Short mmCIF file of C-alpha atoms and ligand atoms in Angstrom, two decimals:
data_model
loop_
_atom_site.label_atom_id
_atom_site.label_comp_id
_atom_site.label_asym_id
_atom_site.label_seq_id
_atom_site.Cartn_x
_atom_site.Cartn_y
_atom_site.Cartn_z
CA UNK A 1 26.27 24.95 18.46
CA UNK A 2 23.37 24.55 15.68
CA UNK A 3 23.12 27.60 12.66
CA UNK A 4 20.01 28.54 11.37
CA UNK A 5 19.21 26.95 8.04
CA UNK A 6 16.54 27.73 5.81
CA UNK A 7 15.32 25.39 3.34
CA UNK A 8 13.09 25.79 0.45
CA UNK A 9 10.68 22.87 -0.58
CA UNK A 10 11.02 22.43 -4.02
CA UNK A 11 7.54 20.42 -4.05
CA UNK A 12 5.74 23.91 -4.08
CA UNK A 13 7.73 25.18 -7.01
CA UNK A 14 5.94 25.38 -10.45
CA UNK A 15 6.72 21.83 -11.80
CA UNK A 16 7.52 23.06 -15.43
CA UNK A 17 10.61 25.11 -14.30
CA UNK A 18 12.21 22.90 -11.44
CA UNK A 19 15.56 23.83 -12.77
CA UNK A 20 14.97 27.45 -12.68
CA UNK A 21 12.86 26.74 -9.40
CA UNK A 22 16.27 25.49 -7.58
CA UNK A 23 18.35 28.47 -8.74
CA UNK A 24 16.04 30.97 -7.75
CA UNK A 25 16.09 29.63 -4.27
CA UNK A 26 19.62 29.18 -4.10
CA UNK A 27 20.25 33.24 -5.16
CA UNK A 28 17.69 33.71 -2.75
CA UNK A 29 19.84 32.63 -0.03
CA UNK A 30 18.55 28.80 0.77
CA UNK A 31 20.98 27.20 2.52
CA UNK A 32 19.95 23.88 1.03
CA UNK A 33 17.04 22.69 -0.74
CA UNK A 34 14.71 20.24 0.34
CA UNK A 35 13.08 17.72 -2.05
CA UNK A 36 10.25 15.54 -0.77
CA UNK A 37 10.09 11.89 -2.28
CA UNK A 38 6.49 10.30 -2.10
CA UNK A 39 6.02 6.87 -3.23
CA UNK A 40 1.91 6.52 -3.27
CA UNK A 41 2.00 4.16 -0.31
CA UNK A 42 3.46 5.37 2.59
CA UNK A 43 1.48 8.69 1.60
CA UNK A 44 -1.28 8.85 -0.73
CA UNK A 45 0.67 11.12 -3.51
CA UNK A 46 3.37 10.36 -5.62
CA UNK A 47 6.03 13.34 -6.33
CA UNK A 48 9.56 13.03 -7.64
CA UNK A 49 12.64 10.42 -7.88
CA UNK A 50 16.03 10.18 -7.93
CA UNK A 51 16.26 11.88 -11.41
CA UNK A 52 14.86 15.11 -9.85
CA UNK A 53 17.37 14.93 -7.13
CA UNK A 54 20.20 14.23 -9.59
CA UNK A 55 18.80 17.34 -11.60
CA UNK A 56 19.10 19.42 -8.50
CA UNK A 57 22.47 18.21 -7.58
CA UNK A 58 23.82 19.14 -10.95
CA UNK A 59 21.83 22.63 -11.10
CA UNK A 60 22.54 23.95 -7.60
CA UNK A 61 25.73 24.77 -5.67
CA UNK A 62 23.51 24.34 -2.46
CA UNK A 63 23.25 20.88 -0.99
CA UNK A 64 20.08 18.54 -0.72
CA UNK A 65 17.62 17.14 1.55
CA UNK A 66 16.16 14.37 0.54
CA UNK A 67 12.94 13.49 2.55
CA UNK A 68 12.01 9.82 1.71
CA UNK A 69 8.36 8.95 2.41
CA UNK A 70 8.39 5.79 1.44
CA UNK A 71 7.20 2.14 2.59
CA UNK A 72 10.75 0.85 1.26
CA UNK A 73 13.45 3.03 1.64
CA UNK A 74 16.02 0.32 1.25
CA UNK A 75 15.40 -0.54 -2.22
CA UNK A 76 15.64 3.14 -3.30
CA UNK A 77 18.49 3.82 -1.00
CA UNK A 78 21.57 3.12 -3.90
CA UNK A 79 19.73 5.20 -6.22
CA UNK A 80 19.69 8.49 -4.03
CA UNK A 81 23.08 7.97 -2.97
CA UNK A 82 24.04 7.93 -6.56
CA UNK A 83 21.78 10.65 -7.56
CA UNK A 84 24.06 12.82 -5.35
CA UNK A 85 21.91 13.48 -2.23
CA UNK A 86 23.63 15.54 0.33
CA UNK A 87 21.32 14.66 3.71
CA UNK A 88 18.82 11.54 3.35
CA UNK A 89 15.94 11.48 5.76
CA UNK A 90 14.33 8.24 6.81
CA UNK A 91 11.08 7.87 8.56
CA UNK A 92 10.89 5.53 11.68
CA UNK A 93 7.57 4.75 10.67
CA UNK A 94 8.85 3.53 7.30
CA UNK A 95 8.72 -0.42 6.83
CA UNK A 96 12.51 -0.88 6.89
CA UNK A 97 13.92 -0.12 10.27
CA UNK A 98 16.37 3.07 9.99
CA UNK A 99 19.56 2.13 11.51
CA UNK A 100 20.94 0.01 8.83
CA UNK A 101 19.96 2.89 6.25
CA UNK A 102 21.66 5.50 8.46
CA UNK A 103 24.75 3.63 8.50
CA UNK A 104 24.77 3.03 4.80
CA UNK A 105 24.25 6.60 3.85
CA UNK A 106 26.89 7.80 6.46
CA UNK A 107 29.36 5.25 4.87
CA UNK A 108 28.87 7.01 1.92
CA UNK A 109 30.11 10.19 3.50
CA UNK A 110 26.50 11.67 3.31
CA UNK A 111 24.55 13.22 6.42
CA UNK A 112 21.39 11.05 7.51
CA UNK A 113 18.46 11.62 9.65
CA UNK A 114 15.38 10.21 10.75
CA UNK A 115 11.57 11.75 10.49
CA UNK A 116 8.91 11.63 13.33
CA UNK A 117 5.41 11.85 12.11
CA UNK A 118 3.31 14.31 14.18
CA UNK A 119 1.69 11.59 16.37
CA UNK A 120 4.89 9.48 16.88
CA UNK A 121 6.32 10.24 20.27
CA UNK A 122 9.66 12.22 20.37
CA UNK A 123 10.99 8.68 22.45
CA UNK A 124 11.12 6.88 19.51
CA UNK A 125 13.97 8.85 17.83
CA UNK A 126 16.14 8.42 21.01
CA UNK A 127 17.85 5.25 19.84
CA UNK A 128 19.46 7.24 17.10
CA UNK A 129 20.62 10.35 18.54
CA UNK A 130 24.10 9.24 18.33
CA UNK A 131 24.18 7.99 14.75
CA UNK A 132 22.28 10.81 12.99
CA UNK A 133 23.04 14.20 11.83
CA UNK A 134 19.34 15.53 11.76
CA UNK A 135 16.17 14.93 13.17
CA UNK A 136 13.31 15.93 11.34
CA UNK A 137 10.00 16.84 12.97
CA UNK A 138 6.94 16.90 10.63
CA UNK A 139 4.49 19.53 11.63
CA UNK A 140 2.00 18.42 9.38
CA UNK A 141 0.89 15.05 8.25
CA UNK A 142 3.00 13.93 5.57
CA UNK A 143 1.91 13.73 1.60
CA UNK A 144 0.87 16.93 0.73
CA UNK A 145 2.14 20.98 0.64
CA UNK A 146 -0.07 23.69 1.88
CA UNK A 147 -1.47 22.30 5.13
CA UNK A 148 -1.73 24.11 8.37
CA UNK A 149 0.96 23.96 11.17
CA UNK A 150 0.32 21.50 13.72
CA UNK A 151 0.85 23.51 17.43
CA UNK A 152 1.17 20.20 19.39
CA UNK A 153 4.47 19.10 18.05
CA UNK A 154 6.17 22.26 19.59
CA UNK A 155 6.79 20.50 22.77
CA UNK A 156 8.17 17.36 21.06
CA UNK A 157 11.09 19.79 19.56
CA UNK A 158 11.65 20.99 23.00
CA UNK A 159 12.05 17.60 24.70
CA UNK A 160 14.57 16.51 21.61
CA UNK A 161 16.34 19.93 21.95
CA UNK A 162 17.07 18.84 25.63
CA UNK A 163 18.40 15.41 24.96
CA UNK A 164 20.50 16.55 22.01
CA UNK A 165 21.67 20.43 22.61
CA UNK A 166 24.00 20.19 19.39
CA UNK A 167 22.02 18.08 16.67
CA UNK A 168 20.27 19.45 13.71
CA UNK A 169 16.86 19.44 14.34
CA UNK A 170 14.47 20.60 11.42
CA UNK A 171 10.96 21.36 11.16
CA UNK A 172 8.66 20.39 8.16
CA UNK A 173 5.13 21.37 7.12
CA UNK A 174 2.95 24.67 7.12
CA UNK A 175 6.13 26.60 8.21
CA UNK A 176 5.65 30.58 7.79
CA UNK A 177 7.27 33.77 9.49
CA UNK A 178 5.26 33.02 12.75
CA UNK A 179 5.48 29.15 13.26
CA UNK A 180 9.10 29.25 11.87
CA UNK A 181 9.61 31.34 15.23
CA UNK A 182 7.45 29.31 17.74
CA UNK A 183 9.55 26.10 16.31
CA UNK A 184 13.15 27.95 16.58
CA UNK A 185 12.08 29.06 20.66
CA UNK A 186 11.35 25.47 21.40
CA UNK A 187 14.72 24.46 19.95
CA UNK A 188 14.63 24.01 15.72
CA UNK A 189 17.26 25.32 14.04
CA UNK A 190 16.50 24.11 10.31
CA UNK A 191 13.08 25.26 8.70
CA UNK A 192 12.10 23.42 5.58
CA UNK A 193 9.17 25.73 3.76
CA UNK A 194 7.45 25.26 0.67
CA UNK A 195 4.34 27.00 0.34
CA UNK A 196 5.69 30.43 2.27
CA UNK A 197 8.75 30.57 0.31
CA UNK A 198 7.50 30.08 -2.93
CA UNK A 199 4.37 32.03 -3.02
CA UNK A 200 6.05 34.81 -1.20
CA UNK A 201 5.93 38.11 -3.59
CA UNK A 202 10.01 38.33 -2.86
CA UNK A 203 11.56 35.07 -1.67
CA UNK A 204 15.05 36.79 -0.81
CA UNK A 205 13.19 39.34 1.93
CA UNK A 206 11.15 36.24 3.03
CA UNK A 207 14.15 33.99 3.76
CA UNK A 208 16.29 36.79 5.30
CA UNK A 209 13.22 37.76 7.37
CA UNK A 210 12.70 34.09 8.57
CA UNK A 211 16.39 33.71 9.16
CA UNK A 212 16.00 37.04 11.31
CA UNK A 213 13.32 35.66 13.42
CA UNK A 214 14.77 32.37 14.01
CA UNK A 215 17.99 33.55 15.17
CA UNK A 216 16.66 35.89 17.58
CA UNK A 217 13.93 33.16 18.91
CA UNK A 218 16.73 30.62 18.66
CA UNK A 219 19.34 32.06 20.31
CA UNK A 220 17.73 33.83 22.64
CA UNK A 221 15.58 30.69 24.37
CA UNK A 222 17.87 30.78 27.57
CA UNK A 223 17.56 34.38 27.80
C1 LIG B 1 4.85 17.59 3.18
C2 LIG B 1 6.47 17.47 3.07
C3 LIG B 1 6.49 19.05 2.84
C4 LIG B 1 5.92 19.82 2.26
C5 LIG B 1 6.13 21.63 2.84
O1 LIG B 1 4.69 16.18 3.00
O2 LIG B 1 7.13 16.74 3.51
O3 LIG B 1 8.35 19.19 2.78
O4 LIG B 1 6.66 20.36 1.35
O5 LIG B 1 5.09 22.28 2.10
P1 LIG B 1 4.40 23.40 3.05
O6 LIG B 1 5.61 24.35 3.32
O7 LIG B 1 3.56 24.21 1.59
O8 LIG B 1 3.95 23.20 4.24
ZN1 LIG B 2 9.44 17.00 3.32
#
């Protein structure tokens, strides 16, 4: 049975104090830290690379979830494995097919997953269900934090959950207490939230509230 996981996204932190932002999230009760790697080509933005992942890995005692928004993740993979990434997430829309990358990541003893953009049909992840640890569904168009949640992704969560009752299914983009609860009701169990957690007046209370609402919604689904 999947467990509820709350992951702050470092993209929403103050880039002048990234190590402190990692520790702050860990102390606030985060289950893992989400790190958004953007290459300026797959998406029109540049963010962080393997050295930030290495810093986070050395700073925190919680796992890292590394989201590669890159056209050619194959050329970057060794660097992110070397940096200590615990989970690496590959977009099915990237130029490099996820299959060999998932295999290589798992062979290195790390967790691996695939990501679907909002308009990519659920079927696109079906061939990977037996070889991934997680499916991440984008609930905004990737590239920037602070965007509004896209409701039309909700049925896709339910479809994938019906195919994979025990898999980790995460959502990323526009996640707040309300949208997290809606995703949990649809079958998501892991929640990436940047703006809503880093802008909260009390991140610890916000994570606790998100966890409580998502647990009720997720485990009460069939009730
Ligand atoms: C968007 C990134 C997200 C982003 C979420 O491309 O993949 O992880 O940090 O930010 P919020 O929670 O602000 O929508
Ligand atoms: Zn992300």
